[in-house]
Coordinates of C-alpha atoms in Angstrom, one line a residue:
P722 CA 0.1 0.3 0.3
M723 CA 1.0 3.2 -0.3
A724 CA -0.7 6.7 1.6
Y725 CA -0.8 10.9 1.1
N726 CA -2.4 13.4 3.1
V727 CA -4.3 16.1 1.5
E728 CA -6.1 18.6 3.5
C729 CA -7.1 22.1 3.5
T730 CA -8.6 25.0 5.5
I731 CA -12.3 26.0 4.7
P732 CA -12.0 29.8 6.2
R733 CA -14.5 31.6 8.9
A734 CA -16.7 28.3 9.0
T735 CA -18.1 26.2 11.4
A736 CA -16.7 22.4 11.8
Q737 CA -20.4 21.1 11.7
A738 CA -21.5 23.1 8.6
V739 CA -18.3 22.0 7.0
Y740 CA -19.1 18.3 8.4
D741 CA -22.8 18.6 7.2
Y742 CA -22.0 19.3 3.7
Y743 CA -19.1 17.0 3.1
V744 CA -21.2 13.8 4.3
G745 CA -24.3 15.0 2.5
L746 CA -22.2 14.1 -0.8
D747 CA -23.5 16.9 -2.7
H748 CA -20.3 18.8 -3.1
L749 CA -18.7 15.4 -5.0
L750 CA -19.6 15.7 -8.7
K751 CA -18.4 19.8 -8.2
T752 CA -14.6 19.2 -6.9
H753 CA -14.0 16.1 -7.8
P754 CA -12.3 15.5 -11.1
L755 CA -13.5 12.1 -12.2
L756 CA -16.5 11.4 -10.7
V757 CA -19.2 11.4 -13.2
D758 CA -22.0 9.9 -11.4
V759 CA -22.7 8.9 -6.9
E760 CA -25.5 6.7 -6.2
V761 CA -26.8 6.6 -2.5
T762 CA -28.1 2.7 -1.8
N763 CA -28.5 2.6 1.7
T764 CA -27.8 5.7 4.5
T765 CA -28.5 4.4 8.0
P766 CA -28.3 6.8 11.2
M767 CA -26.3 5.3 14.0
E768 CA -25.8 7.0 17.5
Q769 CA -25.3 10.3 18.9
G770 CA -25.6 12.1 15.2
G771 CA -23.1 10.1 13.4
V772 CA -24.8 8.4 9.7
H773 CA -23.1 5.4 7.7
K774 CA -23.8 5.3 3.9
L775 CA -23.1 2.4 1.3
L776 CA -22.5 4.5 -2.7
T777 CA -22.2 3.7 -5.9
L778 CA -19.6 5.7 -7.9
T779 CA -18.8 6.2 -11.3
D780 CA -15.6 7.5 -12.4
R781 CA -14.2 8.7 -16.1
I782 CA -10.4 7.8 -16.5
H783 CA -7.7 7.1 -19.0
V784 CA -6.3 3.6 -19.7
L785 CA -3.3 3.3 -21.6
G786 CA -4.5 6.5 -22.9
I787 CA -8.2 5.2 -23.8
P788 CA -11.0 6.7 -21.5
T789 CA -12.7 4.2 -19.5
T790 CA -15.6 3.8 -17.1
V791 CA -14.9 2.9 -14.3
R792 CA -18.0 1.6 -11.5
Y793 CA -17.0 0.7 -7.6
T794 CA -18.8 0.9 -4.1
A795 CA -17.6 2.5 -1.4
A796 CA -19.1 2.7 2.1
M797 CA -18.7 6.0 4.3
T798 CA -18.7 5.9 7.8
A799 CA -19.2 9.6 9.7
G800 CA -19.9 11.1 13.4
P801 CA -18.7 13.4 16.1
S802 CA -15.6 12.2 17.6
A803 CA -14.7 12.5 21.1
D804 CA -12.4 15.7 20.7
G805 CA -15.1 18.1 19.0
A806 CA -13.6 17.2 15.6
F807 CA -15.5 15.5 13.4
A808 CA -14.6 11.8 11.4
V809 CA -15.6 10.4 8.3
K810 CA -14.2 7.5 7.2
F811 CA -14.3 5.7 3.5
R812 CA -13.5 2.7 2.4
V813 CA -13.4 2.5 -1.8
Q814 CA -13.4 -0.6 -3.5
S815 CA -13.4 -1.0 -7.4
P816 CA -12.4 -3.7 -9.9
M817 CA -9.2 -5.1 -10.3
R818 CA -8.6 -5.0 -6.3
V819 CA -8.3 -1.9 -6.0
E820 CA -8.7 -0.1 -2.6
L821 CA -8.6 3.3 -1.4
T822 CA -9.4 4.4 2.5
H823 CA -10.0 7.9 3.6
D824 CA -9.4 8.6 7.4
I825 CA -11.1 12.3 7.4
V826 CA -10.6 14.9 10.2
I827 CA -12.6 18.1 10.3
S828 CA -12.1 20.3 13.2
Q829 CA -12.6 23.5 14.2
Q830 CA -9.3 25.9 13.9
G831 CA -10.2 29.5 15.8
P832 CA -12.7 30.8 13.1
D833 CA -11.7 28.7 10.6
V834 CA -12.2 24.8 9.5
R835 CA -9.1 22.3 8.7
F836 CA -10.3 19.5 6.4
E837 CA -7.6 16.6 6.5
D838 CA -7.6 13.4 4.5
A839 CA -5.4 10.9 4.9
V840 CA -5.6 8.0 2.1
V841 CA -4.2 4.7 1.8
V842 CA -4.0 3.4 -1.4
S843 CA -3.5 -0.7 -2.1
A844 CA -3.6 -2.0 -5.6
P845 CA -1.9 -5.0 -7.1
W846 CA 1.8 -4.6 -8.1
G847 CA 1.6 -3.4 -11.7
L848 CA -1.2 -0.9 -10.8
Q849 CA 0.0 0.6 -7.9
G850 CA 1.9 3.5 -8.8
Y851 CA -1.0 4.4 -12.1
V852 CA -3.6 4.2 -9.1
T853 CA -1.6 6.2 -6.6
R854 CA -1.1 9.2 -9.1
T855 CA -4.4 9.4 -9.9
A856 CA -5.9 9.0 -6.9
R857 CA -3.6 11.3 -5.5
A858 CA -3.9 14.3 -8.3
A859 CA -7.8 14.3 -8.5
H860 CA -7.9 14.0 -4.0
E861 CA -5.6 17.4 -4.2
D862 CA -7.5 18.7 -7.3
S863 CA -10.8 18.0 -5.3
I864 CA -9.7 19.1 -2.0
T865 CA -8.3 22.8 -3.8
K866 CA -12.3 23.1 -5.1
F867 CA -13.6 22.4 -2.1
P868 CA -13.6 25.6 -0.1
A869 CA -14.5 27.7 -2.6
V870 CA -17.5 24.9 -2.8
F871 CA -18.5 25.0 0.3
H872 CA -18.7 28.8 1.0
A873 CA -21.2 28.9 -2.6
N874 CA -23.1 26.4 -1.0
S875 CA -22.7 28.3 2.7
S876 CA -26.1 29.7 2.3
A877 CA -28.4 26.5 3.3
H878 CA -25.4 26.1 6.2
G879 CA -26.4 29.1 7.8
V880 CA -22.3 30.2 7.2
H881 CA -21.2 33.2 5.6
G882 CA -17.4 34.4 5.1
S883 CA -15.6 34.6 1.8
Q884 CA -14.6 32.5 -0.7
E885 CA -11.0 32.7 -0.4
A886 CA -9.7 29.4 0.4
S887 CA -6.1 28.9 1.4
T888 CA -5.1 25.2 0.0
A889 CA -2.0 22.8 0.9
P890 CA -1.9 19.9 -0.4
S891 CA 0.3 17.5 1.8
Q892 CA 3.7 15.4 1.1

């Protein structure tokens, strides 16, 4: 497996509003450059305001220069954590034994919100490098867009503030 982190700061927001918007999944098609379809196939409420969702996702990727559609499943578990932050875990399973695990923490940092995503990619030997590079580029692009997309949709979440974003993909 290979791992990487992506993170950003959402200025003048609350962790609750960012969490609510993120787990609503409306942002995915607006921010993720590979996704072309997101279908929630099951939603189960959990204790203390958490939620478990099963998803079917469709990506448009290029394999050996040929545009290809890949359909895969994901499970998302999300809820408040003991330290006052919010935790979101995605486990993605796609064809050809490719798996991604996202451990996301959404936390209040003064007037801003810190969004951190630790990603682990597991793929067969011949695909590992390609899958990791493709996923990382897509996630860095997505996280760069997320603060502006959040603020553009923030009126529905009772958050006001600038659309300026401070982003920093991590190594």
